[in-house]
PDB file of C-alpha atoms in Angstrom:
ATOM      1  CA  ARG L   1     -25.395  -0.904   2.172  1.00 35.00           C
ATOM      2  CA  PRO L   2     -26.287   1.391  -0.745  1.00 38.00           C
ATOM      3  CA  LEU L   3     -23.413   3.048  -2.555  1.00 39.00           C
ATOM      4  CA  LEU L   4     -23.274   6.766  -3.184  1.00 36.00           C
ATOM      5  CA  PRO L   5     -23.950   7.869  -6.775  1.00 38.00           C
ATOM      6  CA  ARG L   6     -20.962   7.347  -9.000  1.00 37.00           C
ATOM      7  CA  MET L   7     -18.963  10.521  -9.553  1.00 38.00           C
ATOM      8  CA  ASN L   8     -18.846  11.783 -13.118  1.00 37.00           C
ATOM      9  CA  HIS L   9     -15.070  11.802 -13.298  1.00 39.00           C
ATOM     10  CA  ILE L  10     -14.738   8.124 -12.400  1.00 39.00           C
ATOM     11  CA  SER L  11     -14.357   6.046 -15.573  1.00 40.00           C
ATOM     12  CA  THR L  12     -17.027   3.408 -16.093  1.00 35.00           C
ATOM     13  CA  PRO L  13     -16.063  -0.237 -16.476  1.00 37.00           C
ATOM     14  CA  SER L  14     -15.812  -1.711 -19.978  1.00 39.00           C
ATOM     15  CA  VAL L  15     -18.809  -3.967 -19.268  1.00 40.00           C
ATOM     16  CA  VAL L  16     -21.818  -2.163 -17.823  1.00 41.00           C
ATOM     17  CA  SER L  17     -23.479  -4.056 -14.986  1.00 46.00           C
ATOM     18  CA  ASP L  18     -26.565  -3.530 -12.868  1.00 55.00           C
ATOM     19  CA  ASP L  19     -24.467  -4.618  -9.883  1.00 58.00           C
ATOM     20  CA  PRO L  20     -22.802  -1.553  -8.246  1.00 56.00           C
ATOM     21  CA  ILE L  21     -19.982  -3.779  -6.978  1.00 63.00           C
ATOM     22  CA  SER L  22     -18.589  -3.802 -10.526  1.00 75.00           C
ATOM     23  CA  ASP L  23     -17.948  -0.064 -10.253  1.00 85.00           C
ATOM     24  CA  ARG L  24     -15.597  -0.416  -7.293  1.00 92.00           C
ATOM     25  CA  GLY L  25     -11.993   0.591  -7.833  1.00 96.00           C
ATOM     26  CA  ARG L  26      -9.020  -1.677  -7.283  1.00 97.00           C
ATOM     27  CA  SER L  27      -7.117  -1.709  -3.997  1.00 97.00           C
ATOM     28  CA  ILE L  28      -3.423  -2.554  -4.206  1.00 98.00           C
ATOM     29  CA  LEU L  29      -0.791  -2.719  -1.490  1.00 97.00           C
ATOM     30  CA  LEU L  30       2.651  -2.347  -3.110  1.00 97.00           C
ATOM     31  CA  ILE L  31       5.501  -3.440  -0.837  1.00 95.00           C
ATOM     32  CA  GLY L  32       9.233  -3.367  -1.591  1.00 92.00           C
ATOM     33  CA  VAL L  33      12.688  -2.252  -0.507  1.00 88.00           C
ATOM     34  CA  SER L  34      13.643   1.404  -0.798  1.00 88.00           C
ATOM     35  CA  GLY L  35      14.711   2.322  -4.323  1.00 88.00           C
ATOM     36  CA  ILE L  36      13.151  -0.685  -6.062  1.00 91.00           C
ATOM     37  CA  GLY L  37      10.778   1.570  -8.035  1.00 92.00           C
ATOM     38  CA  LYS L  38       7.488   1.514  -6.114  1.00 94.00           C
ATOM     39  CA  THR L  39       6.814   5.222  -6.613  1.00 95.00           C
ATOM     40  CA  CYS L  40       7.638   5.130 -10.335  1.00 95.00           C
ATOM     41  CA  LEU L  41       5.339   2.158 -10.804  1.00 96.00           C
ATOM     42  CA  ALA L  42       2.516   3.720  -8.769  1.00 96.00           C
ATOM     43  CA  ALA L  43       2.805   6.888 -10.874  1.00 96.00           C
ATOM     44  CA  GLN L  44       1.777   4.891 -13.959  1.00 96.00           C
ATOM     45  CA  PHE L  45      -1.678   4.154 -12.577  1.00 97.00           C
ATOM     46  CA  PRO L  46      -4.484   6.264 -14.057  1.00 95.00           C
ATOM     47  CA  SER L  47      -4.913   9.876 -12.894  1.00 96.00           C
ATOM     48  CA  THR L  48      -3.166   9.660  -9.540  1.00 97.00           C
ATOM     49  CA  TYR L  49      -3.504  11.949  -6.525  1.00 98.00           C
ATOM     50  CA  TRP L  50      -0.753  11.579  -3.905  1.00 97.00           C
ATOM     51  CA  ILE L  51      -1.302  11.601  -0.145  1.00 97.00           C
ATOM     52  CA  ILE L  52       2.152  11.449   1.410  1.00 94.00           C
ATOM     53  CA  ASP L  53       3.807  11.572   4.806  1.00 91.00           C
ATOM     54  CA  PRO L  54       6.573  14.136   5.520  1.00 89.00           C
ATOM     55  CA  LEU L  55       9.379  11.554   5.313  1.00 85.00           C
ATOM     56  CA  GLU L  56       8.208  10.030   2.027  1.00 87.00           C
ATOM     57  CA  THR L  57       8.596  12.866  -0.485  1.00 87.00           C
ATOM     58  CA  GLY L  58      10.292  10.912  -3.259  1.00 89.00           C
ATOM     59  CA  VAL L  59       7.477  11.756  -5.664  1.00 93.00           C
ATOM     60  CA  TYR L  60       8.647  15.402  -5.575  1.00 92.00           C
ATOM     61  CA  ASP L  61      12.134  14.336  -6.692  1.00 93.00           C
ATOM     62  CA  LEU L  62      10.708  12.251  -9.511  1.00 93.00           C
ATOM     63  CA  ILE L  63       8.563  15.176 -10.653  1.00 93.00           C
ATOM     64  CA  ASP L  64      11.559  17.539 -10.562  1.00 93.00           C
ATOM     65  CA  SER L  65      13.711  15.134 -12.574  1.00 93.00           C
ATOM     66  CA  GLY L  66      10.977  14.571 -15.145  1.00 92.00           C
ATOM     67  CA  MET L  67      10.838  10.831 -14.470  1.00 92.00           C
ATOM     68  CA  VAL L  68       7.101  11.035 -13.797  1.00 92.00           C
ATOM     69  CA  LYS L  69       4.541  13.471 -15.138  1.00 91.00           C
ATOM     70  CA  ILE L  70       2.395  14.528 -12.205  1.00 93.00           C
ATOM     71  CA  SER L  71       1.218  18.111 -11.714  1.00 92.00           C
ATOM     72  CA  GLN L  72       1.838  19.753  -8.364  1.00 88.00           C
ATOM     73  CA  ASP L  73      -1.883  20.062  -7.631  1.00 93.00           C
ATOM     74  CA  HIS L  74      -2.048  16.245  -7.650  1.00 96.00           C
ATOM     75  CA  VAL L  75       0.254  15.992  -4.609  1.00 96.00           C
ATOM     76  CA  HIS L  76      -1.223  16.968  -1.257  1.00 95.00           C
ATOM     77  CA  THR L  77       0.890  18.819   1.281  1.00 93.00           C
ATOM     78  CA  PRO L  78       2.183  16.267   3.832  1.00 93.00           C
ATOM     79  CA  PHE L  79       0.088  16.001   6.980  1.00 91.00           C
ATOM     80  CA  ASP L  80       1.407  16.670  10.483  1.00 88.00           C
ATOM     81  CA  ASN L  81      -0.494  13.884  12.239  1.00 93.00           C
ATOM     82  CA  PHE L  82      -2.770  10.893  11.766  1.00 96.00           C
ATOM     83  CA  ASN L  83      -6.007  12.718  12.597  1.00 96.00           C
ATOM     84  CA  GLN L  84      -5.394  15.183   9.773  1.00 96.00           C
ATOM     85  CA  LEU L  85      -5.079  12.256   7.366  1.00 97.00           C
ATOM     86  CA  LEU L  86      -8.361  10.746   8.568  1.00 97.00           C
ATOM     87  CA  ALA L  87     -10.099  14.125   8.346  1.00 97.00           C
ATOM     88  CA  PHE L  88      -8.927  14.618   4.767  1.00 97.00           C
ATOM     89  CA  ASN L  89     -10.286  11.232   3.730  1.00 97.00           C
ATOM     90  CA  GLU L  90     -13.640  12.143   5.253  1.00 97.00           C
ATOM     91  CA  GLN L  91     -13.622  15.382   3.240  1.00 97.00           C
ATOM     92  CA  ILE L  92     -13.024  13.485  -0.005  1.00 97.00           C
ATOM     93  CA  MET L  93     -15.910  11.134   0.765  1.00 96.00           C
ATOM     94  CA  SER L  94     -18.308  13.987   1.529  1.00 96.00           C
ATOM     95  CA  ASN L  95     -17.089  16.351  -1.204  1.00 94.00           C
ATOM     96  CA  PRO L  96     -14.892  14.815  -3.949  1.00 92.00           C
ATOM     97  CA  LYS L  97     -14.508  18.263  -5.533  1.00 92.00           C
ATOM     98  CA  ILE L  98     -11.780  19.135  -3.009  1.00 95.00           C
ATOM     99  CA  ILE L  99      -9.360  17.191  -5.238  1.00 96.00           C
ATOM    100  CA  PRO L 100      -8.896  17.634  -9.019  1.00 96.00           C
ATOM    101  CA  SER L 101     -11.855  16.337 -11.027  1.00 94.00           C
ATOM    102  CA  ASP L 102      -9.765  14.009 -13.201  1.00 95.00           C
ATOM    103  CA  VAL L 103      -8.458  11.947 -10.258  1.00 97.00           C
ATOM    104  CA  THR L 104      -9.332   8.237 -10.339  1.00 96.00           C
ATOM    105  CA  THR L 105      -6.487   6.798  -8.215  1.00 98.00           C
ATOM    106  CA  LEU L 106      -5.479   7.768  -4.671  1.00 98.00           C
ATOM    107  CA  VAL L 107      -1.880   6.884  -3.761  1.00 98.00           C
ATOM    108  CA  TYR L 108      -0.986   6.703  -0.054  1.00 98.00           C
ATOM    109  CA  GLU L 109       2.775   6.896   0.448  1.00 95.00           C
ATOM    110  CA  SER L 110       3.868   5.367   2.601  1.00 90.00           C
ATOM    111  CA  MET L 111       2.378   2.814   4.975  1.00 94.00           C
ATOM    112  CA  SER L 112       5.478   2.983   7.196  1.00 91.00           C
ATOM    113  CA  GLY L 113       5.263   6.712   7.848  1.00 93.00           C
ATOM    114  CA  MET L 114       1.504   6.711   8.300  1.00 96.00           C
ATOM    115  CA  GLU L 115       1.802   3.866  10.797  1.00 96.00           C
ATOM    116  CA  LYS L 116       4.268   5.991  12.785  1.00 95.00           C
ATOM    117  CA  PHE L 117       1.694   8.794  12.839  1.00 95.00           C
ATOM    118  CA  CYS L 118      -0.896   6.284  14.029  1.00 97.00           C
ATOM    119  CA  HIS L 119       1.321   5.145  16.912  1.00 97.00           C
ATOM    120  CA  GLU L 120       1.931   8.745  17.992  1.00 96.00           C
ATOM    121  CA  THR L 121      -1.811   9.487  17.983  1.00 96.00           C
ATOM    122  CA  THR L 122      -2.560   6.287  19.891  1.00 97.00           C
ATOM    123  CA  CYS L 123       0.063   7.009  22.518  1.00 97.00           C
ATOM    124  CA  MET L 124      -1.224  10.531  23.046  1.00 96.00           C
ATOM    125  CA  GLN L 125      -4.940   9.712  23.140  1.00 95.00           C
ATOM    126  CA  SER L 126      -4.955   6.279  24.799  1.00 96.00           C
ATOM    127  CA  PHE L 127      -1.772   6.342  26.931  1.00 96.00           C
ATOM    128  CA  LYS L 128      -1.477  10.037  27.851  1.00 95.00           C
ATOM    129  CA  ASN L 129       1.737  10.231  25.807  1.00 96.00           C
ATOM    130  CA  ASN L 130       3.416   7.576  27.974  1.00 97.00           C
ATOM    131  CA  TRP L 131       5.771   5.502  25.763  1.00 96.00           C
ATOM    132  CA  ASN L 132       7.218   3.451  28.658  1.00 95.00           C
ATOM    133  CA  ASP L 133       7.060  -0.331  28.947  1.00 93.00           C
ATOM    134  CA  GLU L 134       5.550  -0.055  32.421  1.00 93.00           C
ATOM    135  CA  VAL L 135       1.889  -0.561  33.372  1.00 93.00           C
ATOM    136  CA  GLY L 136      -0.140   2.109  31.587  1.00 93.00           C
ATOM    137  CA  GLY L 137       2.566   2.729  28.986  1.00 96.00           C
ATOM    138  CA  PHE L 138       2.335   2.262  25.222  1.00 96.00           C
ATOM    139  CA  MET L 139       5.094  -0.384  25.177  1.00 96.00           C
ATOM    140  CA  PHE L 140       3.701  -2.445  28.081  1.00 95.00           C
ATOM    141  CA  PHE L 141       3.532  -5.962  26.600  1.00 92.00           C
ATOM    142  CA  GLN L 142       3.301  -4.292  23.159  1.00 90.00           C
ATOM    143  CA  LYS L 143      -0.253  -3.285  24.073  1.00 94.00           C
ATOM    144  CA  GLY L 144       0.038   0.041  22.283  1.00 96.00           C
ATOM    145  CA  TYR L 145       0.674  -1.590  18.906  1.00 96.00           C
ATOM    146  CA  GLU L 146      -2.449  -3.737  19.213  1.00 96.00           C
ATOM    147  CA  ILE L 147      -4.646  -0.800  20.212  1.00 97.00           C
ATOM    148  CA  ALA L 148      -3.154   1.340  17.444  1.00 97.00           C
ATOM    149  CA  ALA L 149      -3.965  -1.289  14.813  1.00 97.00           C
ATOM    150  CA  ASN L 150      -7.418  -2.310  16.036  1.00 96.00           C
ATOM    151  CA  GLN L 151      -8.806   1.057  17.108  1.00 96.00           C
ATOM    152  CA  TYR L 152      -6.962   3.720  15.078  1.00 97.00           C
ATOM    153  CA  TRP L 153      -5.275   2.238  11.995  1.00 97.00           C
ATOM    154  CA  ILE L 154      -8.407   0.309  11.097  1.00 97.00           C
ATOM    155  CA  LYS L 155     -10.204   3.645  10.646  1.00 97.00           C
ATOM    156  CA  LEU L 156      -7.837   4.481   7.770  1.00 97.00           C
ATOM    157  CA  ILE L 157      -8.309   1.058   6.185  1.00 97.00           C
ATOM    158  CA  LYS L 158     -12.112   1.322   6.382  1.00 97.00           C
ATOM    159  CA  GLN L 159     -11.986   4.805   4.874  1.00 98.00           C
ATOM    160  CA  GLN L 160      -9.960   3.461   1.971  1.00 97.00           C
ATOM    161  CA  SER L 161     -12.549   0.705   1.499  1.00 96.00           C
ATOM    162  CA  LYS L 162     -15.332   3.300   1.328  1.00 96.00           C
ATOM    163  CA  LEU L 163     -13.348   5.394  -1.153  1.00 97.00           C
ATOM    164  CA  ARG L 164     -12.953   2.276  -3.249  1.00 96.00           C
ATOM    165  CA  GLU L 165     -16.736   1.819  -3.221  1.00 94.00           C
ATOM    166  CA  LEU L 166     -17.043   5.378  -4.562  1.00 94.00           C
ATOM    167  CA  GLY L 167     -14.995   4.291  -7.586  1.00 95.00           C
ATOM    168  CA  PHE L 168     -11.488   5.398  -6.615  1.00 97.00           C
ATOM    169  CA  ASN L 169      -8.572   3.039  -7.093  1.00 98.00           C
ATOM    170  CA  ILE L 170      -6.535   2.807  -3.883  1.00 98.00           C
ATOM    171  CA  ILE L 171      -2.766   2.278  -3.958  1.00 98.00           C
ATOM    172  CA  MET L 172      -0.691   2.195  -0.780  1.00 97.00           C
ATOM    173  CA  THR L 173       3.072   1.734  -0.831  1.00 97.00           C
ATOM    174  CA  GLY L 174       5.187   0.344   1.975  1.00 95.00           C
ATOM    175  CA  HIS L 175       8.681  -0.874   2.783  1.00 94.00           C
ATOM    176  CA  SER L 176       9.554  -4.550   3.030  1.00 91.00           C
ATOM    177  CA  ASP L 177      11.629  -6.449   5.561  1.00 87.00           C
ATOM    178  CA  VAL L 178      12.939  -9.999   5.932  1.00 86.00           C
ATOM    179  CA  LYS L 179      11.665 -11.739   9.058  1.00 84.00           C
ATOM    180  CA  MET L 180      11.753 -15.183  10.632  1.00 83.00           C
ATOM    181  CA  MET L 181       8.724 -17.427  10.173  1.00 82.00           C
ATOM    182  CA  LYS L 182       7.987 -20.066  12.788  1.00 84.00           C
ATOM    183  CA  ASN L 183       7.529 -23.479  11.196  1.00 83.00           C
ATOM    184  CA  VAL L 184       5.601 -26.068  13.225  1.00 83.00           C
ATOM    185  CA  THR L 185       6.587 -28.921  10.886  1.00 87.00           C
ATOM    186  CA  GLY L 186      10.324 -28.256  10.602  1.00 86.00           C
ATOM    187  CA  LEU L 187      13.042 -25.627  10.722  1.00 87.00           C
ATOM    188  CA  ASP L 188      12.123 -21.943  10.924  1.00 85.00           C
ATOM    189  CA  PHE L 189      12.789 -19.968   7.736  1.00 81.00           C
ATOM    190  CA  MET L 190      13.148 -16.411   6.450  1.00 82.00           C
ATOM    191  CA  TYR L 191      10.471 -14.686   4.404  1.00 82.00           C
ATOM    192  CA  GLU L 192       9.715 -11.209   3.019  1.00 86.00           C
ATOM    193  CA  THR L 193       6.935  -9.154   4.534  1.00 87.00           C
ATOM    194  CA  SER L 194       6.182  -5.556   5.499  1.00 91.00           C
ATOM    195  CA  ASN L 195       8.419  -3.695   7.941  1.00 92.00           C
ATOM    196  CA  CYS L 196       5.403  -2.458   9.919  1.00 94.00           C
ATOM    197  CA  GLN L 197       4.166  -4.002  13.142  1.00 94.00           C
ATOM    198  CA  THR L 198       2.532  -7.429  12.903  1.00 92.00           C
ATOM    199  CA  SER L 199      -0.818  -6.172  14.195  1.00 95.00           C
ATOM    200  CA  THR L 200      -0.850  -3.368  11.598  1.00 96.00           C
ATOM    201  CA  TRP L 201       0.072  -5.775   8.836  1.00 95.00           C
ATOM    202  CA  LYS L 202      -2.700  -8.235   9.715  1.00 94.00           C
ATOM    203  CA  ALA L 203      -5.350  -5.521   9.662  1.00 93.00           C
ATOM    204  CA  THR L 204      -4.096  -4.105   6.351  1.00 96.00           C
ATOM    205  CA  HIS L 205      -3.446  -7.404   4.587  1.00 95.00           C
ATOM    206  CA  ALA L 206      -6.988  -8.593   5.326  1.00 94.00           C
ATOM    207  CA  TYR L 207      -8.715  -5.564   3.776  1.00 94.00           C
ATOM    208  CA  PHE L 208      -6.690  -5.033   0.595  1.00 97.00           C
ATOM    209  CA  GLU L 209      -7.798  -6.787  -2.578  1.00 96.00           C
ATOM    210  CA  ASN L 210      -4.223  -7.278  -3.819  1.00 97.00           C
ATOM    211  CA  VAL L 211      -0.880  -7.371  -1.991  1.00 97.00           C
ATOM    212  CA  PHE L 212       2.157  -7.269  -4.294  1.00 97.00           C
ATOM    213  CA  PHE L 213       5.838  -7.506  -3.351  1.00 95.00           C
ATOM    214  CA  TYR L 214       8.192  -5.672  -5.706  1.00 93.00           C
ATOM    215  CA  SER L 215      11.587  -7.395  -5.332  1.00 89.00           C
ATOM    216  CA  MET L 216      14.834  -8.318  -6.999  1.00 81.00           C
ATOM    217  CA  ASP L 217      15.322 -12.020  -7.618  1.00 73.00           C
ATOM    218  CA  VAL L 218      19.076 -12.598  -7.487  1.00 66.00           C
ATOM    219  CA  VAL L 219      21.006 -15.531  -8.958  1.00 64.00           C
ATOM    220  CA  SER L 220      24.180 -16.166  -6.982  1.00 63.00           C
ATOM    221  CA  ALA L 221      26.937 -18.766  -6.979  1.00 66.00           C
ATOM    222  CA  LYS L 222      30.186 -19.493  -5.201  1.00 68.00           C
ATOM    223  CA  ASP L 223      33.314 -21.511  -5.707  1.00 67.00           C
ATOM    224  CA  ASN L 224      35.381 -23.376  -3.150  1.00 65.00           C
ATOM    225  CA  LYS L 225      37.434 -20.277  -2.324  1.00 66.00           C
ATOM    226  CA  MET L 226      34.449 -18.194  -1.292  1.00 65.00           C
ATOM    227  CA  ALA L 227      32.700 -18.348   2.070  1.00 64.00           C
ATOM    228  CA  ARG L 228      29.552 -16.784   0.589  1.00 69.00           C
ATOM    229  CA  GLY L 229      27.934 -16.620  -2.813  1.00 66.00           C
ATOM    230  CA  LYS L 230      28.405 -13.753  -5.263  1.00 67.00           C
ATOM    231  CA  ALA L 231      25.484 -12.238  -7.148  1.00 62.00           C
ATOM    232  CA  SER L 232      25.747 -12.807 -10.885  1.00 64.00           C
ATOM    233  CA  THR L 233      22.398 -11.766 -12.403  1.00 64.00           C
ATOM    234  CA  TYR L 234      19.049 -10.455 -11.190  1.00 71.00           C
ATOM    235  CA  SER L 235      15.559  -9.639 -12.387  1.00 81.00           C
ATOM    236  CA  ARG L 236      12.821  -7.436 -11.001  1.00 88.00           C
ATOM    237  CA  LYS L 237       9.650  -9.249 -10.077  1.00 91.00           C
ATOM    238  CA  LEU L 238       6.221  -8.579  -8.687  1.00 93.00           C
ATOM    239  CA  HIS L 239       5.438 -11.424  -6.318  1.00 94.00           C
ATOM    240  CA  MET L 240       1.669 -11.692  -6.463  1.00 94.00           C
ATOM    241  CA  VAL L 241       0.971 -15.146  -5.036  1.00 94.00           C
ATOM    242  CA  LYS L 242       1.203 -16.112  -1.369  1.00 91.00           C
ATOM    243  CA  THR L 243       4.134 -18.469  -0.770  1.00 89.00           C
ATOM    244  CA  PRO L 244       6.395 -19.296   2.192  1.00 87.00           C
ATOM    245  CA  PHE L 245       8.716 -16.583   0.826  1.00 89.00           C
ATOM    246  CA  HIS L 246       6.303 -13.678   0.268  1.00 90.00           C
ATOM    247  CA  ASP L 247       3.133 -12.738   2.157  1.00 92.00           C
ATOM    248  CA  ALA L 248       1.439 -11.672  -1.088  1.00 94.00           C
ATOM    249  CA  LYS L 249      -2.074 -12.249  -2.389  1.00 95.00           C
ATOM    250  CA  ASN L 250      -4.331 -11.382  -5.300  1.00 96.00           C
ATOM    251  CA  ARG L 251      -8.017 -11.649  -6.121  1.00 94.00           C
ATOM    252  CA  CYS L 252      -7.691 -11.395  -9.892  1.00 92.00           C
ATOM    253  CA  GLY L 253      -6.774 -14.999 -10.666  1.00 91.00           C
ATOM    254  CA  ILE L 254      -2.995 -14.609 -11.014  1.00 92.00           C
ATOM    255  CA  VAL L 255      -1.139 -17.865 -10.410  1.00 92.00           C
ATOM    256  CA  ASP L 256       2.446 -16.853 -11.287  1.00 91.00           C
ATOM    257  CA  ASP L 257       4.770 -14.029 -10.281  1.00 91.00           C
ATOM    258  CA  LEU L 258       5.429 -11.343 -12.882  1.00 93.00           C
ATOM    259  CA  THR L 259       8.873 -10.416 -14.238  1.00 91.00           C
ATOM    260  CA  ILE L 260       8.948  -6.670 -14.973  1.00 88.00           C
ATOM    261  CA  ASP L 261      12.375  -5.661 -16.251  1.00 84.00           C
ATOM    262  CA  GLY L 262      11.049  -2.964 -18.588  1.00 85.00           C
ATOM    263  CA  ASN L 263      10.507   0.739 -17.906  1.00 92.00           C
ATOM    264  CA  PRO L 264       7.795   1.688 -15.371  1.00 94.00           C
ATOM    265  CA  TYR L 265       5.074   2.146 -17.996  1.00 95.00           C
ATOM    266  CA  GLU L 266       5.861  -1.155 -19.682  1.00 95.00           C
ATOM    267  CA  SER L 267       5.810  -2.798 -16.250  1.00 95.00           C
ATOM    268  CA  TYR L 268       2.425  -1.254 -15.529  1.00 96.00           C
ATOM    269  CA  LEU L 269       0.999  -2.537 -18.822  1.00 96.00           C
ATOM    270  CA  ALA L 270       2.373  -6.011 -18.071  1.00 95.00           C
ATOM    271  CA  LEU L 271       0.669  -5.925 -14.675  1.00 95.00           C
ATOM    272  CA  CYS L 272      -2.646  -4.889 -16.212  1.00 96.00           C
ATOM    273  CA  LYS L 273      -2.410  -7.640 -18.817  1.00 95.00           C
ATOM    274  CA  ALA L 274      -1.649 -10.297 -16.196  1.00 94.00           C
ATOM    275  CA  SER L 275      -4.507  -9.036 -13.992  1.00 94.00           C
ATOM    276  CA  ARG L 276      -6.984  -8.592 -16.884  1.00 94.00           C
ATOM    277  CA  TRP L 277      -7.439  -4.911 -15.997  1.00 96.00           C
ATOM    278  CA  ASN L 278      -8.202  -2.119 -18.413  1.00 95.00           C
ATOM    279  CA  SER L 279      -5.026   0.000 -18.138  1.00 95.00           C
ATOM    280  CA  LYS L 280      -7.041   3.238 -18.380  1.00 94.00           C
ATOM    281  CA  THR L 281      -9.534   2.417 -15.629  1.00 93.00           C
ATOM    282  CA  LEU L 282      -8.240  -0.664 -13.726  1.00 94.00           C
ATOM    283  CA  ARG L 283     -11.646  -2.257 -14.291  1.00 93.00           C
ATOM    284  CA  TYR L 284     -12.112  -5.780 -15.631  1.00 91.00           C
TER     285      TYR L 284
END
C-alpha cells in the first residue's frame, strides 16, 4: 500500500533510495530483568518520546536524577486504559504535530503494563467483566488471553508497524522471565523469554524487526563444601540471536551477542556499530 508522505522532522537515510521501504524506522523489542538498564539504554536512541503505563514511571526518576536528558514534554502522561493508548496512536498517525516536531523515536514502556491494560479491556468488552474460569469467563481454558492477543493486542502491534512506515523508530521495553521449554528430542530445559502471556508474546515477536534480551551473563563456581555455585564475575550482554537460551532475533545480520559493559551511551554506539545503523537516525 502507498506510504504517507515522509514528515519533515524524520531524518532521511544516509543513502537515498527510490524505494519508500528504505525510509522505514527500526522496530526493537528490548527485554530484560528489572534494573538491568533497559530505560537508560532506550533513552540513548535518537529524539525519543515516551509512552508509558502508570506502573512504569522509571523514566521520571532518571530525569530527576540527571541520568538521562529528556524534557518533560517528551514524556506523555500515563494512560488509564488500553483504548486511550490506541486512540493516541491513531492521533499521531493522523496528525504527527500533536507530539514535539523533533521526535524520531517512540518508546513504549512497558509491554507488561500495557498487556495488563489489554486484558482488562478484553475482559470488559468481550466477557462482560467476568474474570472467572467458568463458561463465559475470561479465564475459561485461558480463552481470554487468546482473544486479548489476537483481537485487541494485535491492534497495538499493527499501529506500531504503521508508525514505523511513517518513519518513526519504535522501541518497546518489557520484563523477562525464565520458563521451561519442552524438548521433543531430550530433557526439557530452562530459557529466558518475556514474562507476558504466550499468546501475546507470539503476536509481538512475529511483528518486531529485532528482539533483544538485555541480561547479565554470570560466571559461577563451587568447591566440594558448597551445595550450589557462587557467582564470581559477570558481564552485561545484549542477546540478539535466537538460541535455546534466549528467544531473540534480528534482521540486521548480527551473528553474535554483544557485550555492553560501558555506560549507556557507549552501549548504544556499540549496538549501532554491530547493527550497521547510523546512530543519529537508526537507518542503514
